[in-house]
Short mmCIF file of C-alpha atoms in Angstrom, two decimals:
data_model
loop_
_atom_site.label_atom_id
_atom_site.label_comp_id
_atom_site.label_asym_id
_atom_site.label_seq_id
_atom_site.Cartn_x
_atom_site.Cartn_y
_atom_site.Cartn_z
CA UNK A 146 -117.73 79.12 -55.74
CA UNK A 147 -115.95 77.09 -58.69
CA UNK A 148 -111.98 77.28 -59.20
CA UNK A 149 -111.71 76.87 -62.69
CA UNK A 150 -110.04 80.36 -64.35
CA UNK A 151 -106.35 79.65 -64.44
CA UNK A 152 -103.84 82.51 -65.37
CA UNK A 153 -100.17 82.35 -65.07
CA UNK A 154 -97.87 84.74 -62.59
CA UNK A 155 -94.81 85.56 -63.78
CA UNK A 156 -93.59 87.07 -59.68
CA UNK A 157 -94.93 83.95 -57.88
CA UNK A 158 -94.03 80.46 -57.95
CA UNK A 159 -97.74 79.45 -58.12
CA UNK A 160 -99.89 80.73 -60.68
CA UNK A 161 -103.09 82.86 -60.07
CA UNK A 162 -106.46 81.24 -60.22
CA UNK A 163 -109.63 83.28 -60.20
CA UNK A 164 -112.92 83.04 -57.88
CA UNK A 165 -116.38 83.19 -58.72
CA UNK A 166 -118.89 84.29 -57.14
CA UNK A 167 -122.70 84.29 -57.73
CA UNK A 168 -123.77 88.15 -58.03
CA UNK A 169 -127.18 90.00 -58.21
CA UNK A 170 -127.50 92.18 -61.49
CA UNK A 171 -127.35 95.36 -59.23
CA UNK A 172 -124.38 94.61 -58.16
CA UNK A 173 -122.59 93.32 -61.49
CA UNK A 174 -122.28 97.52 -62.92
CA UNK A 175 -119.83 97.90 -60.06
CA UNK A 176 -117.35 94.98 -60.51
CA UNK A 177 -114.29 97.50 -61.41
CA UNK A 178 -114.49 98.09 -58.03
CA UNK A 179 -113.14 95.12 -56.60
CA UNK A 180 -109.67 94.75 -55.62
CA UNK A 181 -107.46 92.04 -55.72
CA UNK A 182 -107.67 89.80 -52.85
CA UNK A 183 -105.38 87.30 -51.27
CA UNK A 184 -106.26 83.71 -50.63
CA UNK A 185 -107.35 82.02 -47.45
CA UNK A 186 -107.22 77.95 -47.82
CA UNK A 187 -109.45 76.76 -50.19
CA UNK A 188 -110.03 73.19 -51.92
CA UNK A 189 -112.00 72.79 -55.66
CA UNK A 190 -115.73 72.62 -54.33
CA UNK A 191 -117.84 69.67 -55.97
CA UNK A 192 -119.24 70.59 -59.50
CA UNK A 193 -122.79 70.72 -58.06
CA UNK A 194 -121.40 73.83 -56.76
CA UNK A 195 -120.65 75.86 -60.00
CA UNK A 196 -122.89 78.89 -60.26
CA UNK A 197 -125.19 78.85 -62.56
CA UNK A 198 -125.95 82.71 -62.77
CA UNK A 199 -124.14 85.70 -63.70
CA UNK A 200 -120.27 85.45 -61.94
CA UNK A 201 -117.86 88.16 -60.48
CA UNK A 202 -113.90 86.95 -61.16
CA UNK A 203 -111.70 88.43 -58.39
CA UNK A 204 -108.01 87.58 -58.81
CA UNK A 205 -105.67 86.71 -56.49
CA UNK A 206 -102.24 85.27 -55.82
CA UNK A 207 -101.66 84.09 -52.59
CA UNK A 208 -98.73 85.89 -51.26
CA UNK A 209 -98.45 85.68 -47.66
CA UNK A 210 -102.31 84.40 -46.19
CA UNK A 211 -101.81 80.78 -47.64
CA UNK A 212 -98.08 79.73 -48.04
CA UNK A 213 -99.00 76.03 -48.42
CA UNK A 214 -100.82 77.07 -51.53
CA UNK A 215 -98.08 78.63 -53.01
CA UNK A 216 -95.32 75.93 -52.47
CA UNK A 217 -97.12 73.00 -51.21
CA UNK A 218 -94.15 72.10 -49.38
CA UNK A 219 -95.87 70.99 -45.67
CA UNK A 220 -96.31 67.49 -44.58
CA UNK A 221 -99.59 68.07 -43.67
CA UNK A 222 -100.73 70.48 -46.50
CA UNK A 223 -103.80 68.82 -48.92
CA UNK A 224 -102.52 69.89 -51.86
CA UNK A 225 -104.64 69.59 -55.04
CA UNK A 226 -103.54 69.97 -59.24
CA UNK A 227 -104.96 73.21 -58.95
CA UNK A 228 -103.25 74.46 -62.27
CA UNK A 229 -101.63 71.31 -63.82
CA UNK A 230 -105.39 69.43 -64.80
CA UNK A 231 -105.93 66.08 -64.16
CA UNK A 232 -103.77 64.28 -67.23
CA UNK A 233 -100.13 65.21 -67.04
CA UNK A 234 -98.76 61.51 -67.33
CA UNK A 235 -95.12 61.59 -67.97
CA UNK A 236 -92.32 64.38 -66.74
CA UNK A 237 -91.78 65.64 -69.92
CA UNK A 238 -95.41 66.73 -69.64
CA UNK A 239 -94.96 68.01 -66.39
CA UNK A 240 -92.28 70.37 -67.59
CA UNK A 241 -94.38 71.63 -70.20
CA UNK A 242 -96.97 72.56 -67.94
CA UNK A 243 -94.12 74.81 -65.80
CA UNK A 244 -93.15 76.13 -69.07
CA UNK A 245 -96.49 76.78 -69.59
CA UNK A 246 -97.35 78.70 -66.34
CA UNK A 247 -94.58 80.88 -66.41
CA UNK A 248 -92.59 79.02 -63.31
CA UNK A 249 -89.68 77.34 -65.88
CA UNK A 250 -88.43 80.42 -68.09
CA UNK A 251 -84.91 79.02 -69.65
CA UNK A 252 -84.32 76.14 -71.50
CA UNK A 253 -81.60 74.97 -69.73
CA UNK A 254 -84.08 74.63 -66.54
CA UNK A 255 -86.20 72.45 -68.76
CA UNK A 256 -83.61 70.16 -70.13
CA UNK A 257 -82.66 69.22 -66.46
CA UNK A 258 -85.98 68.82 -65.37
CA UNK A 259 -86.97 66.45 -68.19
CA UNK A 260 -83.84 64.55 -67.91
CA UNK A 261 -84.31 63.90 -64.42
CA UNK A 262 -87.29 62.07 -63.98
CA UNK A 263 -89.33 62.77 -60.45
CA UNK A 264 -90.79 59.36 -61.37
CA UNK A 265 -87.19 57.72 -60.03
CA UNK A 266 -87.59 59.91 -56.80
CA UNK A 267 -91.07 59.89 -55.39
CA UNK A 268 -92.25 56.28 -52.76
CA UNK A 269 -93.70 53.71 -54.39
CA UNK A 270 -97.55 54.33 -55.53
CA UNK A 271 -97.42 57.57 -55.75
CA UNK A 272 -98.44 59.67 -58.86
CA UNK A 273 -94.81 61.41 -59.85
CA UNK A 274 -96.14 64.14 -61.93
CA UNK A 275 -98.63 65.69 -59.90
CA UNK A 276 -97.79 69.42 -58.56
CA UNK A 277 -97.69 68.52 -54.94
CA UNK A 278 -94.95 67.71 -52.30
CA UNK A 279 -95.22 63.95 -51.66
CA UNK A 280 -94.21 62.45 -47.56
CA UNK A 281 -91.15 60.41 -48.40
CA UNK A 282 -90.85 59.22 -44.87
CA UNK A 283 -88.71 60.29 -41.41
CA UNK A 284 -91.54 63.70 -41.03
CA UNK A 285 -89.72 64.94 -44.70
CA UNK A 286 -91.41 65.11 -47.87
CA UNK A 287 -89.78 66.21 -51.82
CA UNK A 288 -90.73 69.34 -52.38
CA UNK A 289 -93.44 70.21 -55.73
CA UNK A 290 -92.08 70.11 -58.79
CA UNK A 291 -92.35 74.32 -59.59
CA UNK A 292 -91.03 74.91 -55.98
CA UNK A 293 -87.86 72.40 -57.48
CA UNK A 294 -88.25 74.45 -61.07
CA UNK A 295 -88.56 77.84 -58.68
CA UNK A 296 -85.01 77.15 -56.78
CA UNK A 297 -83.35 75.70 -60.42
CA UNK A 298 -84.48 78.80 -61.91
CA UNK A 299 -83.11 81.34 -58.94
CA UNK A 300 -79.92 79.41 -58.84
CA UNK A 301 -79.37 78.59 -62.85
CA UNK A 302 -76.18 81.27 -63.63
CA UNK A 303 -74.54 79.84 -60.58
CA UNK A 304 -74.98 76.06 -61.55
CA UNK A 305 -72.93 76.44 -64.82
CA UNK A 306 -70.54 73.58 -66.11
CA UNK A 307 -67.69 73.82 -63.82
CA UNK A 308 -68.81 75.14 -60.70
CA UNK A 309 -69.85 74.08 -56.95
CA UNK A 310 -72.84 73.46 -55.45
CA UNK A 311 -74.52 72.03 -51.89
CA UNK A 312 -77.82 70.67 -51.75
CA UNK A 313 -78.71 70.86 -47.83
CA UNK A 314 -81.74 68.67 -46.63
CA UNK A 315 -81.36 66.58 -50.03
CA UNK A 316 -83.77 63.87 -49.07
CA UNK A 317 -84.69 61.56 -52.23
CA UNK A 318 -82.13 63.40 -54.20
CA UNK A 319 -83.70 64.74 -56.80
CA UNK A 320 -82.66 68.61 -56.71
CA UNK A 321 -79.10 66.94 -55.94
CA UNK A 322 -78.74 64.87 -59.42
CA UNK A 323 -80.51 68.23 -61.32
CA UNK A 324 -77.66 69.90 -59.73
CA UNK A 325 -75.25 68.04 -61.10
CA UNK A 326 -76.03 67.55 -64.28
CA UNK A 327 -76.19 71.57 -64.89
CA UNK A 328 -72.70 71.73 -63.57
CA UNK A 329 -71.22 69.30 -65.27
CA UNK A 330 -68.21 66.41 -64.97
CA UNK A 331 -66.35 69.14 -64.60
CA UNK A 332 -68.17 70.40 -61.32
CA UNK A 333 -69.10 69.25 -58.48
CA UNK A 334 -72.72 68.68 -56.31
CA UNK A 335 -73.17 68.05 -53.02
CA UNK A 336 -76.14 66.50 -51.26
CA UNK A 337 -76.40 66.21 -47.24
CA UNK A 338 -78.75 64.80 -45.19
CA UNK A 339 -78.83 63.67 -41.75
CA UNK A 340 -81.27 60.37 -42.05
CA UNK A 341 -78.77 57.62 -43.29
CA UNK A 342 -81.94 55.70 -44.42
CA UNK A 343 -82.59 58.60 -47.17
CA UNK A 344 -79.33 59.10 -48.14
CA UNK A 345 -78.93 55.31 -49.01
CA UNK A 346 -82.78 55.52 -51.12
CA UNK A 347 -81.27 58.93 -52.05
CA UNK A 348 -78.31 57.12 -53.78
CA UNK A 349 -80.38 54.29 -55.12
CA UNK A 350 -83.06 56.51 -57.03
CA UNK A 351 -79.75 58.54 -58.19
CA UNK A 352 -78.44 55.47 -59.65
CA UNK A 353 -81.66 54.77 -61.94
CA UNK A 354 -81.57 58.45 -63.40
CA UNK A 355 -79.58 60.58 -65.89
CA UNK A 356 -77.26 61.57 -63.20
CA UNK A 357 -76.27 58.15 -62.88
CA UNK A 358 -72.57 58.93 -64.57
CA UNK A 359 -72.12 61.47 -62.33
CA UNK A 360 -72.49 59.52 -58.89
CA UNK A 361 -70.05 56.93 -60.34
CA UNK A 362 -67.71 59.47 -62.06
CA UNK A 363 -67.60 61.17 -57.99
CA UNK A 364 -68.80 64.55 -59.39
CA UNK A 365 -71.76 63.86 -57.43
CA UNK A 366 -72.18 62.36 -54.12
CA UNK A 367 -74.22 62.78 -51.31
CA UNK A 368 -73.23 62.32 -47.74
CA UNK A 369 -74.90 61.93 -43.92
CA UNK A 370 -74.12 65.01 -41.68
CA UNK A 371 -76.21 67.82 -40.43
CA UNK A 372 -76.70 70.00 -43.74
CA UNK A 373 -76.81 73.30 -40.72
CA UNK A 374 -73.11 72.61 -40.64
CA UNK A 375 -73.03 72.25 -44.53
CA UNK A 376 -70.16 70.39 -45.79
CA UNK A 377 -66.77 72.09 -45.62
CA UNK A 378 -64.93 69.42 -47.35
CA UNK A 379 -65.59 70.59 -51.03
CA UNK A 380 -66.46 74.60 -50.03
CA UNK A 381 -66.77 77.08 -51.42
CA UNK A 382 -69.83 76.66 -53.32
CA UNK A 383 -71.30 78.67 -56.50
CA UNK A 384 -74.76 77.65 -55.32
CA UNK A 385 -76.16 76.38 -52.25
CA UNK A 386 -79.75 75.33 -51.98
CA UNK A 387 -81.34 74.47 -48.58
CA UNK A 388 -85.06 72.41 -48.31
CA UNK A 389 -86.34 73.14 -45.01
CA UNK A 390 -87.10 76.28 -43.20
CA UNK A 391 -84.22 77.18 -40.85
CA UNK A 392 -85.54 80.03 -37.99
CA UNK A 393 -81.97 81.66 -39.50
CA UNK A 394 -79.52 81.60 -41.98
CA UNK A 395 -76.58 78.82 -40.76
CA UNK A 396 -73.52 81.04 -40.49
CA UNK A 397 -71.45 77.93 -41.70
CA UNK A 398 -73.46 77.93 -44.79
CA UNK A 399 -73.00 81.93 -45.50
CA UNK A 400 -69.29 80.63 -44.70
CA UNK A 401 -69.17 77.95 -47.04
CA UNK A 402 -70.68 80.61 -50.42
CA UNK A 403 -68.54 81.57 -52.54
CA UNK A 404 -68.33 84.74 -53.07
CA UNK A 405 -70.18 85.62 -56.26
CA UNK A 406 -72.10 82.94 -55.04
CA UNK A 407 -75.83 82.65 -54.36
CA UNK A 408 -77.85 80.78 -51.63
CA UNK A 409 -82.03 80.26 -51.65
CA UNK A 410 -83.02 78.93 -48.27
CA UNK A 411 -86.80 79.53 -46.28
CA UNK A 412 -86.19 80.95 -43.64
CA UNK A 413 -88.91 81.45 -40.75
CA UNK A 414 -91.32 79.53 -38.66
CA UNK A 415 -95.40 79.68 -38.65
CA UNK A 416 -94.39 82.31 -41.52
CA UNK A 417 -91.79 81.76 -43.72
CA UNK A 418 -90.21 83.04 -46.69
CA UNK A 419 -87.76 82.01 -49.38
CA UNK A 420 -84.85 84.17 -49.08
CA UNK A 421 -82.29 85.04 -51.67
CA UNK A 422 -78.74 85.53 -50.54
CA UNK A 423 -76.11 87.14 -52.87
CA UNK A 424 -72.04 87.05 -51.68
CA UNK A 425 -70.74 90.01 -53.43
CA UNK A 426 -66.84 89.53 -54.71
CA UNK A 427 -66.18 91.69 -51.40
CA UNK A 428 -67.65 89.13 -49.15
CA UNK A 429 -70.85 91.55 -48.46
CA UNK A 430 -73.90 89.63 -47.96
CA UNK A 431 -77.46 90.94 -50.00
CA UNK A 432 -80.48 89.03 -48.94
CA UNK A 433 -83.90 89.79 -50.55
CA UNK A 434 -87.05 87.47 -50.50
CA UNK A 435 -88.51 86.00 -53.20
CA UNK A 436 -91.79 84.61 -51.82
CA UNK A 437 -93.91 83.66 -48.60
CA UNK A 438 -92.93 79.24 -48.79
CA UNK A 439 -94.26 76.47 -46.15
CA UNK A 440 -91.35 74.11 -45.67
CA UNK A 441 -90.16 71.42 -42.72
CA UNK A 442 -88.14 72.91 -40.19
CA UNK A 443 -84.63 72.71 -40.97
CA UNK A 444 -83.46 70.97 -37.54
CA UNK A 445 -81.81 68.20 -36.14
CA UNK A 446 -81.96 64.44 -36.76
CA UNK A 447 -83.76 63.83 -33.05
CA UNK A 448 -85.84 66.67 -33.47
CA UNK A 449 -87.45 65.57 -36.78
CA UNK A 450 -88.06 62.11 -36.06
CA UNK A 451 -89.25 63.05 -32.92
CA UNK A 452 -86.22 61.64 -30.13
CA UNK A 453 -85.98 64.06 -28.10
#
């Protein structure tokens, strides 16, 4: 079995990648009869495996068997370039290869993305461009860079100059200074996290990038509280965007959306998924999901480094 045909999916945030499978002649006249299947874990074999023979392609996208595959975003999740290759060196690079795969549509997504640099918010050591979340420390990691391009995309008409928006769980920052720069002097984004040691990295790494201005300015800032709670003080928010799983939605947080206003958050367990919540003008609430995700629990302080 070899993992080498790459195609891009415009529905999922992680692009579809054919099998291949050694098959005996009598079998190849009947290959329009396979259906599409869904993907159980899989790494890229070693090249001594590559058939050498006639190959069936079955396509896939992993939808709900593998969410690690499709967002990458679990500590313990050996993630792989399956779709980025093995050269992508700087970020604008990296935001080509989004473009590329279908996962960063607008250009305004892109300009963000290559004017923050993930190279400013990933530890020490580790290779910045590379489509995989990365451990930053305290059981949380920074999510991949198309499940970052995934949320800016979902939440781009609600991060325009001017407006509001909360970054819940905003570990090294990253999403945080993207937010801000999309919304302008004029705006305002939020970033809250409840490990103090993150927020003050969060802040540093902030302070190297594009969104330096910002931070300084006091458009952007990013404070130490329990993002469940969200943070009332500059509510209500355009956009909210939430990077762990919460078993369900915060009320505070549907509290704290303005209405008009949009909030992507994973919610869920063993099996989670990346919900969409709309605040009509009314106040109604319209939640639809977008795709099957593998985050860290959303959860308190003790509970994620392990306290209590």
């Amino acid at each position: 079995m070899n993992l080498t045909q790459i195609s891009p999916s415009l529905r999922y945030c992680a692009p579809s990648i054919g099998l291949y499978f050694n098959t005996p002649s009598s079998l190849r006249r009947h290959r329009h009869r396979h259906r599409r299947l869904r993907l159980p874990t899989a790494l890229p074999p070693t090249t001594s495996s590559v058939p050498k023979t006639t190959t069936t392609i079955i396509s896939f996208l992993p939808r709900f068997l593998n969410p690690h595959f499709v967002t990458g975003n679990c500590l313990l999740s050996r993630m792989e370039r399956f779709w980025s290759g093995s050269g992508i060196g700087t970020n604008k690079e990296m935001v080509e290869n989004l473009q590329n795969y279908g996962v960063v549509r607008s250009k305004k997504v892109s300009e963000v993305m290559e004017s923050v640099d993930r190279a400013f918010f990933v530890p020490d050591g580790v290779p910045p461009y590379v489509d995989t979340p990365v451990p930053i420390g305290y059981n949380a990691t920074i999510s991949a860079p198309h499940m970052h391009a995934t949320c800016l995309q979902l939440l781009e008409k609600h991060l325009q100059p001017g407006m509001r928006a909360l970054d819940v769980g905003s570990g090294t920052g990253y999403l945080t200074a993207c937010f801000a720069l999309m919304v302008g002097p004029e705006g305002r984004a939020v970033g809250v996290e409840h490990i103090p040691e993150l927020v003050a990295s969060s802040i540093k790494n902030i302070e190297k990038s594009a969104a330096a201005p910002l931070l300084k300015e006091g458009s952007l800032s990013v404070h130490v509280g329990d993002g469940r709670q969200g943070w009332a003080e500059c509510a209500p928010y355009d956009a909210i965007h939430v990077g762990a799983a919460a078993a369900e939605i915060p009320p505070a947080l549907i509290d704290q959306l303005k209405p008009g206003g949009r909030m992507v958050i994973p919610v869920g367990n063993i099996f989670q998924d990346l919900k969409v919540v709309d605040k009509d003008t009314d106040g109604s609430i319209n939640i639809h999901d977008e795709t099957s995700v593998r985050y860290v629990p959303l959860t308190s302080r003790e509970a994620q480094l392990g306290d209590n």
